[in-house]
PDB file of C-alpha atoms in Angstrom:
ATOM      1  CA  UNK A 198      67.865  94.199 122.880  1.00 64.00           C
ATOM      2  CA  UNK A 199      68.977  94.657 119.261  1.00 73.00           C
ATOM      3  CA  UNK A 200      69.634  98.148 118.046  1.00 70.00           C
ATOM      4  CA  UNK A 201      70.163  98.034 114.430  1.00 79.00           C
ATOM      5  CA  UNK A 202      69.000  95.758 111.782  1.00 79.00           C
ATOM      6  CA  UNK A 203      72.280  93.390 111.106  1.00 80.00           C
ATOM      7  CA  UNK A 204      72.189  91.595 107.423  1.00 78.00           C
ATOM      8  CA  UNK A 205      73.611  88.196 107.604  1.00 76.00           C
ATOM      9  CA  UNK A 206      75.341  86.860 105.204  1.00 71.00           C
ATOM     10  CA  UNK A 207      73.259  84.978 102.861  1.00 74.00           C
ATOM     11  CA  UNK A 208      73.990  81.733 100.818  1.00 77.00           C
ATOM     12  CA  UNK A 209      75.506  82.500  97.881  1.00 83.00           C
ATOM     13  CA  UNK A 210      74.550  80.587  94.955  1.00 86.00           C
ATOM     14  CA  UNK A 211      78.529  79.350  94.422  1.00 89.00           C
ATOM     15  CA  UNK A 212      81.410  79.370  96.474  1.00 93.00           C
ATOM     16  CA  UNK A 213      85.169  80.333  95.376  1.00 94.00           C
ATOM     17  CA  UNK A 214      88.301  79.409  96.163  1.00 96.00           C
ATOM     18  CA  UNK A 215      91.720  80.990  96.677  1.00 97.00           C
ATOM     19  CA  UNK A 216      93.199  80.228  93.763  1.00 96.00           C
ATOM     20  CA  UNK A 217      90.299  81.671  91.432  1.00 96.00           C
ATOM     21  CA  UNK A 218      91.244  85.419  90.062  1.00 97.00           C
ATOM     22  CA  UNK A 219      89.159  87.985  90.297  1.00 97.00           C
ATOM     23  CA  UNK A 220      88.484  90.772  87.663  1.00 97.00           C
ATOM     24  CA  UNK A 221      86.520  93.957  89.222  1.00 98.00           C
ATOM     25  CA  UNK A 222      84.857  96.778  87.047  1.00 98.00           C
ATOM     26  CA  UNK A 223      82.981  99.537  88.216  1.00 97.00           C
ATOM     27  CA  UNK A 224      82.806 102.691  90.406  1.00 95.00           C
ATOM     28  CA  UNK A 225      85.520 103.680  92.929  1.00 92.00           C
ATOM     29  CA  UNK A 226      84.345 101.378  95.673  1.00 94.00           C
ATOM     30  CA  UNK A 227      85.351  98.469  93.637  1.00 94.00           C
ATOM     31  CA  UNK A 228      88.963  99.389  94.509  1.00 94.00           C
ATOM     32  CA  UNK A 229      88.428  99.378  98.247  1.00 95.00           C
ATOM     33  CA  UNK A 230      86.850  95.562  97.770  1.00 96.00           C
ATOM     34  CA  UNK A 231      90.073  95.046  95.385  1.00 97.00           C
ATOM     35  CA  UNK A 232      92.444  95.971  97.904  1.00 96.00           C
ATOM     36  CA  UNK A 233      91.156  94.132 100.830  1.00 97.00           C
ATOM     37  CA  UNK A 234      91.113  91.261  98.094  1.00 98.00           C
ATOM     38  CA  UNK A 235      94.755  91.481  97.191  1.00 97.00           C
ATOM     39  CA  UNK A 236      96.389  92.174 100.817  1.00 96.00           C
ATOM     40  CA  UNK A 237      94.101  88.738 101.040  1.00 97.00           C
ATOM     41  CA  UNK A 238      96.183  86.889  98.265  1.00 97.00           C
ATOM     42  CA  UNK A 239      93.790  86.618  95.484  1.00 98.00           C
ATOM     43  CA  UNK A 240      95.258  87.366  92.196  1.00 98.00           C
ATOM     44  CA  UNK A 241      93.567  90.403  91.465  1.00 98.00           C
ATOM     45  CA  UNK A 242      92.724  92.965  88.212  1.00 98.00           C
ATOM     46  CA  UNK A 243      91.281  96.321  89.177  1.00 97.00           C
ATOM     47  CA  UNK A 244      89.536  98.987  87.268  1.00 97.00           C
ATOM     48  CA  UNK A 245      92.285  98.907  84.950  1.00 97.00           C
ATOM     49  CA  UNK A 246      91.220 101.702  83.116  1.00 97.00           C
ATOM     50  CA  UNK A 247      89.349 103.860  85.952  1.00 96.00           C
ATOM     51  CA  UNK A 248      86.556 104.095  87.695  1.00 97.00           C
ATOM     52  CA  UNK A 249      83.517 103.658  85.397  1.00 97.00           C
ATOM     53  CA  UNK A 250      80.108 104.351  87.448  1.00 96.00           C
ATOM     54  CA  UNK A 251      77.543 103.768  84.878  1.00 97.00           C
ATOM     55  CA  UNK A 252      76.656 100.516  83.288  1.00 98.00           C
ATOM     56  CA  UNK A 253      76.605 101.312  79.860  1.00 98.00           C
ATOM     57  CA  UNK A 254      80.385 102.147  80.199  1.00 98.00           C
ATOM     58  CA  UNK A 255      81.429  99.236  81.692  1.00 98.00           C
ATOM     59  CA  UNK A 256      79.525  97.372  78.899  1.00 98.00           C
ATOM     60  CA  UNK A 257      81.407  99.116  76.547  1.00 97.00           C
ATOM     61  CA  UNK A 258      84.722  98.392  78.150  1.00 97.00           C
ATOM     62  CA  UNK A 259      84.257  94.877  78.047  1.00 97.00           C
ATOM     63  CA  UNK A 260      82.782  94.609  74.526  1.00 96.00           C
ATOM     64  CA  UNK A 261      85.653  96.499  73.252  1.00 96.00           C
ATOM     65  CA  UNK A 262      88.011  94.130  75.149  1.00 95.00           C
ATOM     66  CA  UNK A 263      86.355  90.845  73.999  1.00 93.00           C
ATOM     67  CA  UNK A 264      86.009  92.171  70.558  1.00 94.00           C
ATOM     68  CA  UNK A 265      89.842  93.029  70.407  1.00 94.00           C
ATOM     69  CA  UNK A 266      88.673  96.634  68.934  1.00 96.00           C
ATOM     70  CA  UNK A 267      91.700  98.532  68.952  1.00 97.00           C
ATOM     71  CA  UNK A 268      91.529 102.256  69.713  1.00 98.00           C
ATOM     72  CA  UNK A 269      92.384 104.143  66.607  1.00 97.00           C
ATOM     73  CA  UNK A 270      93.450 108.232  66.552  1.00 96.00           C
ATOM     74  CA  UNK A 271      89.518 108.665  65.134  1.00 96.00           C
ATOM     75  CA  UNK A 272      88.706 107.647  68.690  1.00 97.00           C
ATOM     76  CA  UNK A 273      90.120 110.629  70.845  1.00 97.00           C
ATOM     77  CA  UNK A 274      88.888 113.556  71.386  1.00 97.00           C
ATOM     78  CA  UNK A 275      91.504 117.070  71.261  1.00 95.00           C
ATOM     79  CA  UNK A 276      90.775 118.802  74.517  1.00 93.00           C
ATOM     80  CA  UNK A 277      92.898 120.563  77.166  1.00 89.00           C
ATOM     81  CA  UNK A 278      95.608 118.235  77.459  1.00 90.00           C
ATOM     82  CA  UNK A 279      96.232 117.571  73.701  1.00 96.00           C
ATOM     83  CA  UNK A 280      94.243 113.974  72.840  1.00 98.00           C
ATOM     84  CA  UNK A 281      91.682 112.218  75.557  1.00 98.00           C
ATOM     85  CA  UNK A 282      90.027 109.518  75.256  1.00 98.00           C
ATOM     86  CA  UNK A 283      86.462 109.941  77.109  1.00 98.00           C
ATOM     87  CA  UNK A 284      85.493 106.543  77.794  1.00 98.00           C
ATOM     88  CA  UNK A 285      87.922 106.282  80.279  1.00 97.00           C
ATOM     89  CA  UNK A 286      89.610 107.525  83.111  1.00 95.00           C
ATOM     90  CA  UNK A 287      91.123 111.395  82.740  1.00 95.00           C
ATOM     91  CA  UNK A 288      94.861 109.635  82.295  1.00 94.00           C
ATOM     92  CA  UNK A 289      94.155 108.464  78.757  1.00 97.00           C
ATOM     93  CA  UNK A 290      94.960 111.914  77.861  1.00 97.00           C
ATOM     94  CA  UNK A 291      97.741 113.238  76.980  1.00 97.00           C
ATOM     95  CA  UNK A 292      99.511 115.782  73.668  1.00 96.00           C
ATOM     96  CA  UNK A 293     101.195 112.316  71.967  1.00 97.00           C
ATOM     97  CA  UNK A 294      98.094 110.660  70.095  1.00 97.00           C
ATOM     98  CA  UNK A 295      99.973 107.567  69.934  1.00 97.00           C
ATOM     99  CA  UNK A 296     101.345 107.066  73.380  1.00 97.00           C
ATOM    100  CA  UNK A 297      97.752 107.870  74.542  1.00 98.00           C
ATOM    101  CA  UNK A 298      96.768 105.152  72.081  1.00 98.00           C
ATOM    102  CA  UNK A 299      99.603 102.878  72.771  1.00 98.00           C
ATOM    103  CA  UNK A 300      98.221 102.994  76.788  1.00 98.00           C
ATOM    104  CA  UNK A 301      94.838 102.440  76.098  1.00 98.00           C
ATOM    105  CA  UNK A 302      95.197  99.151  73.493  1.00 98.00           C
ATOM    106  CA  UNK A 303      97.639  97.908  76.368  1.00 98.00           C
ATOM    107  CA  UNK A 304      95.044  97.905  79.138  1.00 98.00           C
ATOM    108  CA  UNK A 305      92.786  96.536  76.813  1.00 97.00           C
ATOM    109  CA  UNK A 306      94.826  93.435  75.721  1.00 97.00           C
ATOM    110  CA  UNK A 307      95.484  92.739  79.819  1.00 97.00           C
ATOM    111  CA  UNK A 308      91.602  92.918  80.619  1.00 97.00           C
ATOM    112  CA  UNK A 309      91.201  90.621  77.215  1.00 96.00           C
ATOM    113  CA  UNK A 310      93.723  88.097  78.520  1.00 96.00           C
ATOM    114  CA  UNK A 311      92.346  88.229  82.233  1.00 96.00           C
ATOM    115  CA  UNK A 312      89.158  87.378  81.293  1.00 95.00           C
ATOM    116  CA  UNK A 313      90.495  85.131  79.053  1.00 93.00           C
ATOM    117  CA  UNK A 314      91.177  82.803  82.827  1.00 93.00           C
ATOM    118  CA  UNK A 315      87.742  82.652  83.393  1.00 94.00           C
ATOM    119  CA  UNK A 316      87.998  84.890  86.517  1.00 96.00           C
ATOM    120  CA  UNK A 317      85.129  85.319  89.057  1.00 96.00           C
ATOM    121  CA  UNK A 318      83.896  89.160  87.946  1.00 97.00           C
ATOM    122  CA  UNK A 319      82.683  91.919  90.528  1.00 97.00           C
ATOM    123  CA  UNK A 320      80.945  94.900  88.758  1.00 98.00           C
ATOM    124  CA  UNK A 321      79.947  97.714  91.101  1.00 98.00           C
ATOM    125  CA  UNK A 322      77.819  99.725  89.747  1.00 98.00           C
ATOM    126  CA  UNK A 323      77.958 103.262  91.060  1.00 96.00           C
ATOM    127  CA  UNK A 324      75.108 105.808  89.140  1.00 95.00           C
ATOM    128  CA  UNK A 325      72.358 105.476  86.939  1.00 97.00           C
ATOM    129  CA  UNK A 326      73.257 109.074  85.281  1.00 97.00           C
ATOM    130  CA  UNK A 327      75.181 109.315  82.226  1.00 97.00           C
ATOM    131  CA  UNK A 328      76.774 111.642  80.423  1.00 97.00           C
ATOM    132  CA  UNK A 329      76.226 111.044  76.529  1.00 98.00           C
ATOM    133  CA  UNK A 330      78.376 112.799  74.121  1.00 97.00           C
ATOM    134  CA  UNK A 331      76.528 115.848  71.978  1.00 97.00           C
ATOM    135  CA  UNK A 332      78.904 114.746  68.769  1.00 94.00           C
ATOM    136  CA  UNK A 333      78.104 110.564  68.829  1.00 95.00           C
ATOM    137  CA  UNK A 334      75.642 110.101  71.166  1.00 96.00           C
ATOM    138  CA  UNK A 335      77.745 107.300  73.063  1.00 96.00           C
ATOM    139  CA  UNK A 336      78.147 107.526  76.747  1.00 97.00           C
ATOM    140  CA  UNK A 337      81.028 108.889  78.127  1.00 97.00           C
ATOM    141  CA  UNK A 338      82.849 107.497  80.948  1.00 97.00           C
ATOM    142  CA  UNK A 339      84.759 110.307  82.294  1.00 96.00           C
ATOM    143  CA  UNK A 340      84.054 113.762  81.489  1.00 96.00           C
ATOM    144  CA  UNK A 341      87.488 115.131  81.469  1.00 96.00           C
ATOM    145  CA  UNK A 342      86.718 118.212  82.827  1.00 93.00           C
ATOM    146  CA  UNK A 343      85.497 118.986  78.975  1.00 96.00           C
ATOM    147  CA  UNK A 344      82.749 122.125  78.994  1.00 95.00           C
ATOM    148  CA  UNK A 345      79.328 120.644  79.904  1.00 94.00           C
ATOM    149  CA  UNK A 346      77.653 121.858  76.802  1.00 96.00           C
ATOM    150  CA  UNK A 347      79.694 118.821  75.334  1.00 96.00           C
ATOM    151  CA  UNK A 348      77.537 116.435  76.450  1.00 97.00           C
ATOM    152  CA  UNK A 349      74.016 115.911  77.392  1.00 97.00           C
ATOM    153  CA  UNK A 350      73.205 113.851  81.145  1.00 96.00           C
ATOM    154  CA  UNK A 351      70.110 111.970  81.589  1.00 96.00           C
ATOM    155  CA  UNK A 352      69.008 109.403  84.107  1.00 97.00           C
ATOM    156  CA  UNK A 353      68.990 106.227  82.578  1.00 98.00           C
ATOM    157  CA  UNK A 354      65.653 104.372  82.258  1.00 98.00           C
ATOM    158  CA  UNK A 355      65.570 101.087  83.949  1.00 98.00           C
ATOM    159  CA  UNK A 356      64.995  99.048  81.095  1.00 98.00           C
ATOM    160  CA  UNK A 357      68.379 100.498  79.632  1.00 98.00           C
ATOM    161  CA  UNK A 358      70.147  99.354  83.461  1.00 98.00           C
ATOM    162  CA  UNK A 359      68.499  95.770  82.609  1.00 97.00           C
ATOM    163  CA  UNK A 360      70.064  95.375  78.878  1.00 97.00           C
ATOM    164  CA  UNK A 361      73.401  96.393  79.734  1.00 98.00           C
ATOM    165  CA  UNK A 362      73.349  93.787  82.775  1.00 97.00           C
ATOM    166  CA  UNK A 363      72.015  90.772  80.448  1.00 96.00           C
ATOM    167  CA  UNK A 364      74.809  92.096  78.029  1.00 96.00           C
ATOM    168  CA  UNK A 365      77.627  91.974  80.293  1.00 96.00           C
ATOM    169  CA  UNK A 366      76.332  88.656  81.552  1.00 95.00           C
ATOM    170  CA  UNK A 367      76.049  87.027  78.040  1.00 94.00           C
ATOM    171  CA  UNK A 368      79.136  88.523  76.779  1.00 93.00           C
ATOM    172  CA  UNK A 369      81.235  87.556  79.653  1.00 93.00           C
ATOM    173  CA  UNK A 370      79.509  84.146  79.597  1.00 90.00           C
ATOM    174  CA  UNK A 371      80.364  83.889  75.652  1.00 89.00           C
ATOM    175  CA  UNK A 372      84.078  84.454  76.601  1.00 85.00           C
ATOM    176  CA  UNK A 373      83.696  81.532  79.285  1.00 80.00           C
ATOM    177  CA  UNK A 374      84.636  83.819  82.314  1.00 81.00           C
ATOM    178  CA  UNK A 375      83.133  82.116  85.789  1.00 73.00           C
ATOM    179  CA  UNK A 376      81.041  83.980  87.940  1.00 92.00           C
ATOM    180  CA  UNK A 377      79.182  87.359  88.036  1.00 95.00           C
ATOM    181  CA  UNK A 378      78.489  89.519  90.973  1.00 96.00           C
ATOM    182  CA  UNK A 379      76.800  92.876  90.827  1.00 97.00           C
ATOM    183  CA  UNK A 380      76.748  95.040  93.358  1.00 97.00           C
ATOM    184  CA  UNK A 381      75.552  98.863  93.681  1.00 98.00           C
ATOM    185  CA  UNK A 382      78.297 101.100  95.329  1.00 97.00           C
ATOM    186  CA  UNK A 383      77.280 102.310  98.940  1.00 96.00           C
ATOM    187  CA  UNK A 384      79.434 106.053  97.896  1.00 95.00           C
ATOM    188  CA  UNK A 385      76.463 108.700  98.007  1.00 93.00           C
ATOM    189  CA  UNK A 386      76.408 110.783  94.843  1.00 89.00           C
ATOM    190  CA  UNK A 387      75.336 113.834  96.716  1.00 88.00           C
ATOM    191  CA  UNK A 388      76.064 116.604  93.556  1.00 86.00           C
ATOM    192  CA  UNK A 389      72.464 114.807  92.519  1.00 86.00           C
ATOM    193  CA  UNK A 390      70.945 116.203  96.136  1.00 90.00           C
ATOM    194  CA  UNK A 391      69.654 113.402  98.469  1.00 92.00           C
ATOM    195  CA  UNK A 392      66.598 112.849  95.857  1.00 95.00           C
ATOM    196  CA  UNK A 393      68.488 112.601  93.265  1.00 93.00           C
ATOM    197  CA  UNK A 394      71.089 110.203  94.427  1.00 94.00           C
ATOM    198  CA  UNK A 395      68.036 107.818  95.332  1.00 95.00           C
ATOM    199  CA  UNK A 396      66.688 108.187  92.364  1.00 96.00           C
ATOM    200  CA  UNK A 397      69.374 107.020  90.531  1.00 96.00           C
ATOM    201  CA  UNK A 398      70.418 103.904  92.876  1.00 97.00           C
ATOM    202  CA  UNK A 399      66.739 102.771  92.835  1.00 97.00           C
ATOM    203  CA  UNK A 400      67.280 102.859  89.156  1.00 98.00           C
ATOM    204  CA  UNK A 401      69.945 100.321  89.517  1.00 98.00           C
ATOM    205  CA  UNK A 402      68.522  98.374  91.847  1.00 98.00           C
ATOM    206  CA  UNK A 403      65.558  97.530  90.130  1.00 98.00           C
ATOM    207  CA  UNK A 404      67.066  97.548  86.558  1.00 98.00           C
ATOM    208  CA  UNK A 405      69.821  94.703  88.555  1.00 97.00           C
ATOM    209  CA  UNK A 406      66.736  93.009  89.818  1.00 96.00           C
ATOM    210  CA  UNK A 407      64.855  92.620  86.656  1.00 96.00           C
ATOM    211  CA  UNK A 408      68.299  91.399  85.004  1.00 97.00           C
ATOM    212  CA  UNK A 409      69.088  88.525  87.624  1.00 94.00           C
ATOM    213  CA  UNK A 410      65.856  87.135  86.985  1.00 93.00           C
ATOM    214  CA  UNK A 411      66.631  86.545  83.934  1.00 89.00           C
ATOM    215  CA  UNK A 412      70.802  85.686  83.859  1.00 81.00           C
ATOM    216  CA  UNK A 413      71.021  82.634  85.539  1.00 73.00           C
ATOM    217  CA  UNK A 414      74.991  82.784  86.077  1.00 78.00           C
ATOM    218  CA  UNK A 415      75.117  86.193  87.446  1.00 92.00           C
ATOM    219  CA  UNK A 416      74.030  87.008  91.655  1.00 95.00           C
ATOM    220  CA  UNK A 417      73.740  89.788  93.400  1.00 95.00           C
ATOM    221  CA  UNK A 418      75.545  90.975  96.683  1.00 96.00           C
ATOM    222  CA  UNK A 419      74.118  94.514  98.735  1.00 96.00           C
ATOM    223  CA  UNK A 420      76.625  96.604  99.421  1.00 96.00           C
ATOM    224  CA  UNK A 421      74.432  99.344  99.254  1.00 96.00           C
ATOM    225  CA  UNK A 422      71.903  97.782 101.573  1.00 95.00           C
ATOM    226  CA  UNK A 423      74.932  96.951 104.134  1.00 95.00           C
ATOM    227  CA  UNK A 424      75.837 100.396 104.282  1.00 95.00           C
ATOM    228  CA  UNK A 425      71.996 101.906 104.109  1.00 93.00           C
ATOM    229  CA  UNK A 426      70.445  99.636 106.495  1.00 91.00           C
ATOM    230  CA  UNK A 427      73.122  97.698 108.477  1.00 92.00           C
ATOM    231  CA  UNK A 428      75.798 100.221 109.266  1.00 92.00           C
ATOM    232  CA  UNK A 429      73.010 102.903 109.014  1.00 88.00           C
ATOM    233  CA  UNK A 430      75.103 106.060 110.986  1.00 90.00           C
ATOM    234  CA  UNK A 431      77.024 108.932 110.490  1.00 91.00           C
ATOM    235  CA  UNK A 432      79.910 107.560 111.647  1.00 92.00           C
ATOM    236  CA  UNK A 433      80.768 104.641 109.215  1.00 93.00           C
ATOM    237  CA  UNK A 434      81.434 107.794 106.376  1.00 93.00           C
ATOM    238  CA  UNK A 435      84.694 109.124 105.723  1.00 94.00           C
ATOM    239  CA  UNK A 436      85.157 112.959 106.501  1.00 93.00           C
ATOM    240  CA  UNK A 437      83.083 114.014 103.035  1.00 92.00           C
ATOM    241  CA  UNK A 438      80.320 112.377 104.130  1.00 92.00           C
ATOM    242  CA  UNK A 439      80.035 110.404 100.914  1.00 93.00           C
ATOM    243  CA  UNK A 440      82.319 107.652 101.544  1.00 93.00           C
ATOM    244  CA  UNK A 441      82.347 104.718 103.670  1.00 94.00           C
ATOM    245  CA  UNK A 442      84.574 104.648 106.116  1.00 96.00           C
ATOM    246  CA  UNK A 443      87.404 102.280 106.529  1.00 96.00           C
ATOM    247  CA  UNK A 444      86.074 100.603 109.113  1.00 96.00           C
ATOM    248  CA  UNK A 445      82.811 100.495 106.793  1.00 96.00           C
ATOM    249  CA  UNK A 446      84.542  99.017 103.871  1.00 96.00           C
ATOM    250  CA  UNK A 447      85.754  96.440 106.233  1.00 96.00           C
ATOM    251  CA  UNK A 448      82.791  95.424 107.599  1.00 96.00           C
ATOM    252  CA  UNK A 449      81.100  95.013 103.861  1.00 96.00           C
ATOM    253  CA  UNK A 450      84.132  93.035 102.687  1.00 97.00           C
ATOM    254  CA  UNK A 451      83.627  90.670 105.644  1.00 95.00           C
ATOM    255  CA  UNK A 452      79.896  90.067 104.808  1.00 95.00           C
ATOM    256  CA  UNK A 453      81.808  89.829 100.845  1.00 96.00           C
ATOM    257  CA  UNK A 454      84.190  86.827 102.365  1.00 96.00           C
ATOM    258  CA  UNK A 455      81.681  85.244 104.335  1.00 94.00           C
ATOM    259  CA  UNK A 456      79.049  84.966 101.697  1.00 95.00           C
ATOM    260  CA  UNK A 457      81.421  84.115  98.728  1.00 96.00           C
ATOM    261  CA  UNK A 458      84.607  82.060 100.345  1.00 96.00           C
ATOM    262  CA  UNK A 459      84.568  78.865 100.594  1.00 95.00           C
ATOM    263  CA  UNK A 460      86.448  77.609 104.153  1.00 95.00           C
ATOM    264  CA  UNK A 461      89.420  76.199 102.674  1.00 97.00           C
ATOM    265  CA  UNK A 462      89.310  80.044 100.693  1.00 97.00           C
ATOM    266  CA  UNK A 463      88.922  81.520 104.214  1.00 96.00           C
ATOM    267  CA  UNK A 464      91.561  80.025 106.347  1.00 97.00           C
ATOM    268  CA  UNK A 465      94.265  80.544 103.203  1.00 97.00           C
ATOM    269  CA  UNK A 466      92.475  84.590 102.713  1.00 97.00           C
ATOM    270  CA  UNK A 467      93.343  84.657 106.393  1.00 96.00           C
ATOM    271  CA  UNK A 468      97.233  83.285 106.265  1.00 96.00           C
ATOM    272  CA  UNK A 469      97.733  85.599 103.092  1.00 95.00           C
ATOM    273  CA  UNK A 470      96.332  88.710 105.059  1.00 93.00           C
ATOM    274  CA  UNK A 471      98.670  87.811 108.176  1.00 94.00           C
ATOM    275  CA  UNK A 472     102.163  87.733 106.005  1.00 92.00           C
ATOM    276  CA  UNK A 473     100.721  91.015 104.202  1.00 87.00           C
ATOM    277  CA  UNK A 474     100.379  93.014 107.569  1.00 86.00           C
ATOM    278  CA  UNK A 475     103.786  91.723 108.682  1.00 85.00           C
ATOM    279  CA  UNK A 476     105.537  92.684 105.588  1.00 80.00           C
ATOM    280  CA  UNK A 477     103.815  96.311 106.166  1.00 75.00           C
ATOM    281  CA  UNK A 478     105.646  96.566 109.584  1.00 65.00           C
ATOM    282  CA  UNK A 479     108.622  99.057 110.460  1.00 66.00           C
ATOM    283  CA  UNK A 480     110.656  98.951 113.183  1.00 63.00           C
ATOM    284  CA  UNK A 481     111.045 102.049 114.991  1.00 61.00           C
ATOM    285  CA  UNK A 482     114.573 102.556 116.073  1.00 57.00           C
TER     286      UNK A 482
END
């Protein structure tokens, strides 16, 4: 007797191996796959500027980066903490104009050159709501605690979800990159109430869907539907009742591994993770 519905790891369209490196972009949850991908000996680049949860900022991030458009002073924005930069993470703030700049052009010369190795790339997508900027009109990825009257939030349509996926795919593709996986992040955006946080992962979902059928070198792998259907209980969420637990993040990455490593990939992901743990132990005296 079987009481919950298990998803089995499908057959991915490619395999890796260990050696390939791995770029990940997207919401928060793309660092908990990043970790377990690093204590597993991949050569790893994560959200190097942030989290970004919507897709039109993570398109932005990578155009910028492929495009080698350096961020100028007429980029920022002054705000609370002297000069921020909004489509990124609340760090690229700060009251020097040109350190802030000097950080930002550095990340984005790293992501260029990553890419650049034609890493396998994860994007997570996390919401479907953005917040556009009143003054431009361009999405912002963080808010930096700036006034909400400075921006206006909508639900993207899913038409919009599909372009920036075929864009990311084509521009990544252009560069000569390898692989694309999207994913939608299993964290519950629960400030949207239960509707609303539906709403706006069904919006990904089928804006994802529509784009896959037409991008023939990018896949898809549910982490969302893992964590929905699979796990499907209170107790695989941390303590906020928003994030997956530990153990939950575990049990995704396995389906992750299983579905995308080759066996050669698996046995070496396994070695790496062994030496990792070991080096994390402390004697007690």
């Amino acid at each position: 007797m079987r009481f919950r519905t298990e998803i089995e790891a499908q057959k991915a369209p490619f395999r890796i191996e260990h050696n390939t490196p791995v770029l990940l972009l997207g919401s928060c949850f793309t660092d908990e796959i990043g970790a377990r991908l690093e204590d597993d000996g991949f050569e790893v680049l994560r959200n190097p500027f942030g989290p970004l949860y919507n897709p039109l900022s993570i398109l932005n991030c990578l155009q910028r980066a492929a495009d080698k458009i350096a961020y100028t002073e007429a980029d920022l924005v002054e705000g609370p903490r002297g000069y921020h930069c909004l489509d990124y993470a609340s760090r690229y703030s700060g009251s020097d104009a040109a350190h802030v700049l000097a950080d930002i052009n550095a990340t984005q010369a790293r992501l260029y050159n990553f890419v650049e190795r034609k890493p396998l790339v994860v994007i997570t997508l996390g919401s479907a709501y953005v917040y556009f900027r009143r003054d431009n009109g361009l999405p912002a990825g963080n808010c930096h605690k700036f006034p909400p009257s400075t921006f206006e939030r909508r639900l993207l349509e899913t038409e919009e979800v599909c372009a920036a996926a075929l864009a990311i795919t084509a521009g990544l593709a252009e560069k000569g990159a390898g692989r694309v996986i999207f994913t939608v992040s299993p964290i519950r955006h629960l400030a949207d109430g239960l509707h609303g946080n539906q709403l706006g992962k069904a919006t990904l979902l089928l804006g994802l869907d529509k784009a896959l059928r037409e991008a023939g070198d990018a896949t898809y792998f549910p982490s969302y539907e893992i964590m929905l259907d699979d796990l499907r209980d209170y107790r695989f969420y941390a303590s906020d009742m928003k994030h997956p637990s530990e153990t939950a993040a575990d049990y995704i990455y396995e389906q992750f591994s299983e579905t995308f490593f080759t066996k050669d990939c698996a046995n070496a992901a396994l070695e790496a993770r062994r030496r990792h743990k070991a080096s994390q132990h402390r004697q007690i005296l």
